[in-house]
Amino acid sequence: MSRSRIVDALEKKWEIDTRWRSMLTMHLKSREGIARLQNRYLEGIFESRRRAVENLERLVALTVESVKREGGNVYVAKTAEDARRYVVSLAESRGVKCVIKSKSMTTEEIDLNNALLSRGIDVIETDLGERIVQLAGQRPSHIIAPAVHLSREEIARLVNEKKGADLPHQPEAITRFFRQDLWSDFKRAEMGITGANVVVAETGQVVLVTNEGNGRLVTAMPRILVSIAGIEKIVETWDDAFNVLRVLPVSAVGRDTTSYITVIGPRGMSRHVKTPEYHMVLLDNGRMEASQDPWLKDALRCIRCAACLDICPTYRILGGHVFGDIYSGPMGVPWTAITKSLKDASGIAKYCVSCSLCLHVCPVQIDIPITISWIKHASAGKTLRERMLTMYEFYAVLGSRLPRLFNWLQGSRVSRRLMEGLLGIDRRRLMHRFRGGNLYEVLGEEYLRRRDADIVYFPDTFAAYIDWGIGLLVVRVLEALGYTVAVPRTYGSGMPSIQYGFLLKAKRVAEKNVEKLKSYAEAGVRIVCSEPTAAYCLREAYPKILNTPSSQRVSESTWELTNLIATEAKSLSPNTEQSPNTYVFYHHPCHSRLLSPGRPSEDLLKRIGLNVATVDYGCCGIAGTWGMRRGVEGFLISAEIGRRVAEIILGTGCMEIATESSVCAQQLGQFTGLKVRHTIRYIAHSLGIQHRDEGVLNF
Amino acid sequence: MVGREGELVVAGVRPDVKEFLERCKLNGLQVAYVRSIEALLSVLTDWASGWGVRWIILGGLSKGLSEKIRGEFTGRSGCKVLEIGDAETEIGELRTSSLGVFRANAGIKETGGLVIFDNWASNLASLIPEYSVALLEEGEILQDYWMLTPVIRQTRPGGIVIISGPSSTSDIELTPIIGVHGPVGCGCIVAGIELDEQV
């Protein structure tokens, strides 16, 4: 992790504000669009992409055959260098002086522009955002909004300087300028180069999804046309292609369609009555090898919608020039591993905080977070401090035995400086206080050994060791709702090990927990978690790390607490003593979004009579122990996110905050100054079990 | 019998046609439904006048339909009619104050898309002028993309374009701007008559 690059990025406040607003807007539009979309389309695209990756070799051969049959030229480039050489040599042999390009990340991947420029061939990007970053001498910072990091003032200044114009900083004027300026390039260019959103093997055609119309002009004006596509873009049939075309614009920008879908091939629709010369370059560059790799092959399903960038908390702050290589944001990590190397990927993997929201929004269900954990695991460069953070449970157990000492240490300025130096825990981070003792001791043997239970409670580290008040309340609420609860002694979920890429350690923890829980799961007893991250580990991460029938069985039996109550406790009703004017903001923890469809907690809070507000801004920015890490390693980035989230929450005028994650409570409490409570406390209160301010130390 | 922009009031329009036109409107297109060639020409001249165009560029239309449109516009002050194919060299000069009128081969109801199959003249008429209008028969409206699959397999078009709105961008601070490289304004006229049979 380059400290100076992060420091530079954090200094650009305007850029962060713009990116934050833009990503939030795009994310909200995307989610609205996906919510409108029929499930069959999402099922369709998943199946189409899955089949394409499974049959990659056959589909490459089929595409080659189809393109040749239609009279086109096709070249399968093993490496980026091969692809570059083919295109440069083609341009030189045809006497090309000017090339126009439509937007293509694949040509960025092979660094085609520089290769052409070095041979004296002019290269003009025609997508507005791409043209702007080209003039700026930069690379795209976002895969579908390349110039999102630049302000209108910066863009106007740039165009005036580079093109001798005198434009005001109005997007309309700048756009109008490029419409005229690029038209002369469209007319003079001899060669057009496109990327591909989809390649259809059955007819050997390339599909481009665009809005500006530059893609259409690039394919219609020059006499030579070259399409460069990664082989993973190939689908077998037109039905498969339509599955992608129906979902891609929705997931990208929330629109059912873009202005233009353009299909080109050897017999395209050029302005030249005579068929233009057509070449298709199919780029491997590590893709075929990745299709055989159990950890990387799922990333080949990616349709480049950028939904994972828009939701990613660190991308929103740092942007694609820091959190990215050629491909930026979460999907950029596995894609850097595929097209470059694990070492290159590990350099940007550090910016992933394992919130898992990228998996939540991915329309083709790529488990980016676990893939990134594997990349961290497989590459060198993990730090001692990261290793120490995986001992989170050890510190919690110790703190539960020595609460006064630990609470004093956490409150003392001197010891916080020491903790910052030794453990890397930022001294500015507010910490939870230790209650003393643990949940297992409080509940006693009866709960530890109970075999006739219909619910097993998995408390995780916080409710077991830091503040057992929450754990006890969970048990009391479940009992009040008629369940018989067992609380066998288990280990912490192991999330820090997963987060920092210590997968062997995570595997050991997972094995132990699965061993403890499997007999319950096999007997049909449900496993309930009050901490969303614990539920995420049991449900999503363990089966992928262990890949055993027992871990699968435990996964299938795991429930998030509020989802279980919302689903089964139909009798919950408003508590008349609870002030109906209590205006609560509900913060939806990242891992909870992934696990429980809909909004069970929010619905529950409404059912018990609370006035509830919520905003889908994504991650609050703490992400477990990551947001506790000192300075640019965590806290400073976390604070940038936290302040912006707090502004949104306080803007609703709410009086307090409900959530289920203990670390989200830390972050939200610190940056909003409001009281944050676990959702179970409101439910307990409505059941008359406890006043919501009693018995729980932290939240 | 003419539905104009924002007032789809024609009685007896098939529900699927109406849905398609509503969808096109949502995409930012002007829309109309007509049941006679006279009504079609009337809508075209109204729109051309509203947009202030001086050039009418025809692409991919049948000879009969082209002649009807040419006849309607010829003689109107300042409006000249050209046909793509006999004026290739002039394409570059027709970016402004121009209206492209082209024949779409199909409409996609679900997304409001206008489909051009393998017709380079329609492609250019829908792309280069400042404004463009698609002409479509009501029987050519399909439910969704997937209904194109058998047509593609049967006709094997070399190129396809699906147009669902004017050229647009949000590349500068996500500010939506209409009219980047393609038309700044688009329209769609659905005809309840056979367009290619006009003589």
mmCIF file with all atom_site columns, N, CA, C and O in Angstrom, chain A residues 193-211:
data_model
loop_
_atom_site.group_PDB
_atom_site.id
_atom_site.type_symbol
_atom_site.label_atom_id
_atom_site.label_alt_id
_atom_site.label_comp_id
_atom_site.label_asym_id
_atom_site.label_entity_id
_atom_site.label_seq_id
_atom_site.pdbx_PDB_ins_code
_atom_site.Cartn_x
_atom_site.Cartn_y
_atom_site.Cartn_z
_atom_site.occupancy
_atom_site.B_iso_or_equiv
_atom_site.pdbx_formal_charge
_atom_site.auth_seq_id
_atom_site.auth_comp_id
_atom_site.auth_asym_id
_atom_site.auth_atom_id
_atom_site.pdbx_PDB_model_num
ATOM 1  N N  . ILE A 1 193 ? -11.108 1.447   -34.311 1.00 0.00 ? 193 ILE A N  1
ATOM 2  C CA . ILE A 1 193 ? -10.875 0.335   -33.379 1.00 0.00 ? 193 ILE A CA 1
ATOM 3  C C  . ILE A 1 193 ? -11.941 0.370   -32.295 1.00 0.00 ? 193 ILE A C  1
ATOM 4  O O  . ILE A 1 193 ? -12.166 1.415   -31.672 1.00 0.00 ? 193 ILE A O  1
ATOM 5  N N  . THR A 1 194 ? -12.581 -0.765  -32.090 1.00 0.00 ? 194 THR A N  1
ATOM 6  C CA . THR A 1 194 ? -13.590 -0.860  -31.032 1.00 0.00 ? 194 THR A CA 1
ATOM 7  C C  . THR A 1 194 ? -13.181 -1.936  -30.033 1.00 0.00 ? 194 THR A C  1
ATOM 8  O O  . THR A 1 194 ? -12.348 -2.796  -30.330 1.00 0.00 ? 194 THR A O  1
ATOM 9  N N  . GLY A 1 195 ? -13.793 -1.875  -28.878 1.00 0.00 ? 195 GLY A N  1
ATOM 10 C CA . GLY A 1 195 ? -13.716 -2.988  -27.946 1.00 0.00 ? 195 GLY A CA 1
ATOM 11 C C  . GLY A 1 195 ? -14.908 -3.882  -28.226 1.00 0.00 ? 195 GLY A C  1
ATOM 12 O O  . GLY A 1 195 ? -15.380 -3.959  -29.371 1.00 0.00 ? 195 GLY A O  1
ATOM 13 N N  . ALA A 1 196 ? -15.420 -4.529  -27.168 1.00 0.00 ? 196 ALA A N  1
ATOM 14 C CA . ALA A 1 196 ? -16.615 -5.372  -27.328 1.00 0.00 ? 196 ALA A CA 1
ATOM 15 C C  . ALA A 1 196 ? -17.282 -5.529  -25.973 1.00 0.00 ? 196 ALA A C  1
ATOM 16 O O  . ALA A 1 196 ? -16.607 -5.734  -24.972 1.00 0.00 ? 196 ALA A O  1
ATOM 17 N N  . ASN A 1 197 ? -18.589 -5.386  -25.963 1.00 0.00 ? 197 ASN A N  1
ATOM 18 C CA . ASN A 1 197 ? -19.313 -5.733  -24.739 1.00 0.00 ? 197 ASN A CA 1
ATOM 19 C C  . ASN A 1 197 ? -19.682 -7.208  -24.750 1.00 0.00 ? 197 ASN A C  1
ATOM 20 O O  . ASN A 1 197 ? -19.714 -7.855  -23.710 1.00 0.00 ? 197 ASN A O  1
ATOM 21 N N  . VAL A 1 198 ? -19.968 -7.693  -25.941 1.00 0.00 ? 198 VAL A N  1
ATOM 22 C CA . VAL A 1 198 ? -20.279 -9.112  -26.113 1.00 0.00 ? 198 VAL A CA 1
ATOM 23 C C  . VAL A 1 198 ? -19.753 -9.541  -27.479 1.00 0.00 ? 198 VAL A C  1
ATOM 24 O O  . VAL A 1 198 ? -19.761 -8.751  -28.419 1.00 0.00 ? 198 VAL A O  1
ATOM 25 N N  . VAL A 1 199 ? -19.298 -10.783 -27.561 1.00 0.00 ? 199 VAL A N  1
ATOM 26 C CA . VAL A 1 199 ? -18.990 -11.389 -28.863 1.00 0.00 ? 199 VAL A CA 1
ATOM 27 C C  . VAL A 1 199 ? -19.910 -12.602 -29.002 1.00 0.00 ? 199 VAL A C  1
ATOM 28 O O  . VAL A 1 199 ? -19.985 -13.424 -28.088 1.00 0.00 ? 199 VAL A O  1
ATOM 29 N N  . VAL A 1 200 ? -20.619 -12.668 -30.127 1.00 0.00 ? 200 VAL A N  1
ATOM 30 C CA . VAL A 1 200 ? -21.580 -13.764 -30.312 1.00 0.00 ? 200 VAL A CA 1
ATOM 31 C C  . VAL A 1 200 ? -20.945 -14.825 -31.201 1.00 0.00 ? 200 VAL A C  1
ATOM 32 O O  . VAL A 1 200 ? -20.727 -14.606 -32.395 1.00 0.00 ? 200 VAL A O  1
ATOM 33 N N  . ALA A 1 201 ? -20.674 -15.964 -30.610 1.00 0.00 ? 201 ALA A N  1
ATOM 34 C CA . ALA A 1 201 ? -19.924 -17.002 -31.337 1.00 0.00 ? 201 ALA A CA 1
ATOM 35 C C  . ALA A 1 201 ? -20.695 -17.531 -32.530 1.00 0.00 ? 201 ALA A C  1
ATOM 36 O O  . ALA A 1 201 ? -20.116 -17.779 -33.594 1.00 0.00 ? 201 ALA A O  1
ATOM 37 N N  . GLU A 1 202 ? -22.012 -17.685 -32.403 1.00 0.00 ? 202 GLU A N  1
ATOM 38 C CA . GLU A 1 202 ? -22.747 -18.368 -33.484 1.00 0.00 ? 202 GLU A CA 1
ATOM 39 C C  . GLU A 1 202 ? -22.711 -17.587 -34.797 1.00 0.00 ? 202 GLU A C  1
ATOM 40 O O  . GLU A 1 202 ? -22.823 -18.179 -35.870 1.00 0.00 ? 202 GLU A O  1
ATOM 41 N N  . THR A 1 203 ? -22.571 -16.227 -34.719 1.00 0.00 ? 203 THR A N  1
ATOM 42 C CA . THR A 1 203 ? -22.513 -15.469 -35.973 1.00 0.00 ? 203 THR A CA 1
ATOM 43 C C  . THR A 1 203 ? -21.193 -14.717 -36.134 1.00 0.00 ? 203 THR A C  1
ATOM 44 O O  . THR A 1 203 ? -21.002 -14.023 -37.130 1.00 0.00 ? 203 THR A O  1
ATOM 45 N N  . GLY A 1 204 ? -20.331 -14.806 -35.141 1.00 0.00 ? 204 GLY A N  1
ATOM 46 C CA . GLY A 1 204 ? -19.028 -14.144 -35.239 1.00 0.00 ? 204 GLY A CA 1
ATOM 47 C C  . GLY A 1 204 ? -19.140 -12.628 -35.223 1.00 0.00 ? 204 GLY A C  1
ATOM 48 O O  . GLY A 1 204 ? -18.397 -11.924 -35.899 1.00 0.00 ? 204 GLY A O  1
ATOM 49 N N  . GLN A 1 205 ? -20.072 -12.089 -34.438 1.00 0.00 ? 205 GLN A N  1
ATOM 50 C CA . GLN A 1 205 ? -20.272 -10.639 -34.415 1.00 0.00 ? 205 GLN A CA 1
ATOM 51 C C  . GLN A 1 205 ? -19.964 -10.047 -33.040 1.00 0.00 ? 205 GLN A C  1
ATOM 52 O O  . GLN A 1 205 ? -20.052 -10.734 -32.012 1.00 0.00 ? 205 GLN A O  1
ATOM 53 N N  . VAL A 1 206 ? -19.651 -8.773  -33.074 1.00 0.00 ? 206 VAL A N  1
ATOM 54 C CA . VAL A 1 206 ? -19.327 -8.041  -31.849 1.00 0.00 ? 206 VAL A CA 1
ATOM 55 C C  . VAL A 1 206 ? -20.473 -7.082  -31.539 1.00 0.00 ? 206 VAL A C  1
ATOM 56 O O  . VAL A 1 206 ? -21.021 -6.456  -32.442 1.00 0.00 ? 206 VAL A O  1
ATOM 57 N N  . VAL A 1 207 ? -20.831 -6.987  -30.266 1.00 0.00 ? 207 VAL A N  1
ATOM 58 C CA . VAL A 1 207 ? -21.903 -6.075  -29.859 1.00 0.00 ? 207 VAL A CA 1
ATOM 59 C C  . VAL A 1 207 ? -21.303 -4.974  -28.996 1.00 0.00 ? 207 VAL A C  1
ATOM 60 O O  . VAL A 1 207 ? -20.558 -5.248  -28.057 1.00 0.00 ? 207 VAL A O  1
ATOM 61 N N  . LEU A 1 208 ? -21.657 -3.733  -29.350 1.00 0.00 ? 208 LEU A N  1
ATOM 62 C CA . LEU A 1 208 ? -21.188 -2.576  -28.579 1.00 0.00 ? 208 LEU A CA 1
ATOM 63 C C  . LEU A 1 208 ? -22.389 -1.894  -27.938 1.00 0.00 ? 208 LEU A C  1
ATOM 64 O O  . LEU A 1 208 ? -23.409 -1.687  -28.589 1.00 0.00 ? 208 LEU A O  1
ATOM 65 N N  . VAL A 1 209 ? -22.246 -1.541  -26.681 1.00 0.00 ? 209 VAL A N  1
ATOM 66 C CA . VAL A 1 209 ? -23.322 -0.880  -25.945 1.00 0.00 ? 209 VAL A CA 1
ATOM 67 C C  . VAL A 1 209 ? -22.844 0.541   -25.634 1.00 0.00 ? 209 VAL A C  1
ATOM 68 O O  . VAL A 1 209 ? -21.884 0.718   -24.894 1.00 0.00 ? 209 VAL A O  1
ATOM 69 N N  . THR A 1 210 ? -23.479 1.542   -26.251 1.00 0.00 ? 210 THR A N  1
ATOM 70 C CA . THR A 1 210 ? -22.988 2.915   -26.101 1.00 0.00 ? 210 THR A CA 1
ATOM 71 C C  . THR A 1 210 ? -24.147 3.903   -25.985 1.00 0.00 ? 210 THR A C  1
ATOM 72 O O  . THR A 1 210 ? -25.298 3.562   -26.246 1.00 0.00 ? 210 THR A O  1
ATOM 73 N N  . ASN A 1 211 ? -23.822 5.124   -25.637 1.00 0.00 ? 211 ASN A N  1
ATOM 74 C CA . ASN A 1 211 ? -24.823 6.183   -25.545 1.00 0.00 ? 211 ASN A CA 1
ATOM 75 C C  . ASN A 1 211 ? -24.527 7.366   -26.451 1.00 0.00 ? 211 ASN A C  1
ATOM 76 O O  . ASN A 1 211 ? -25.424 8.041   -26.902 1.00 0.00 ? 211 ASN A O  1
#
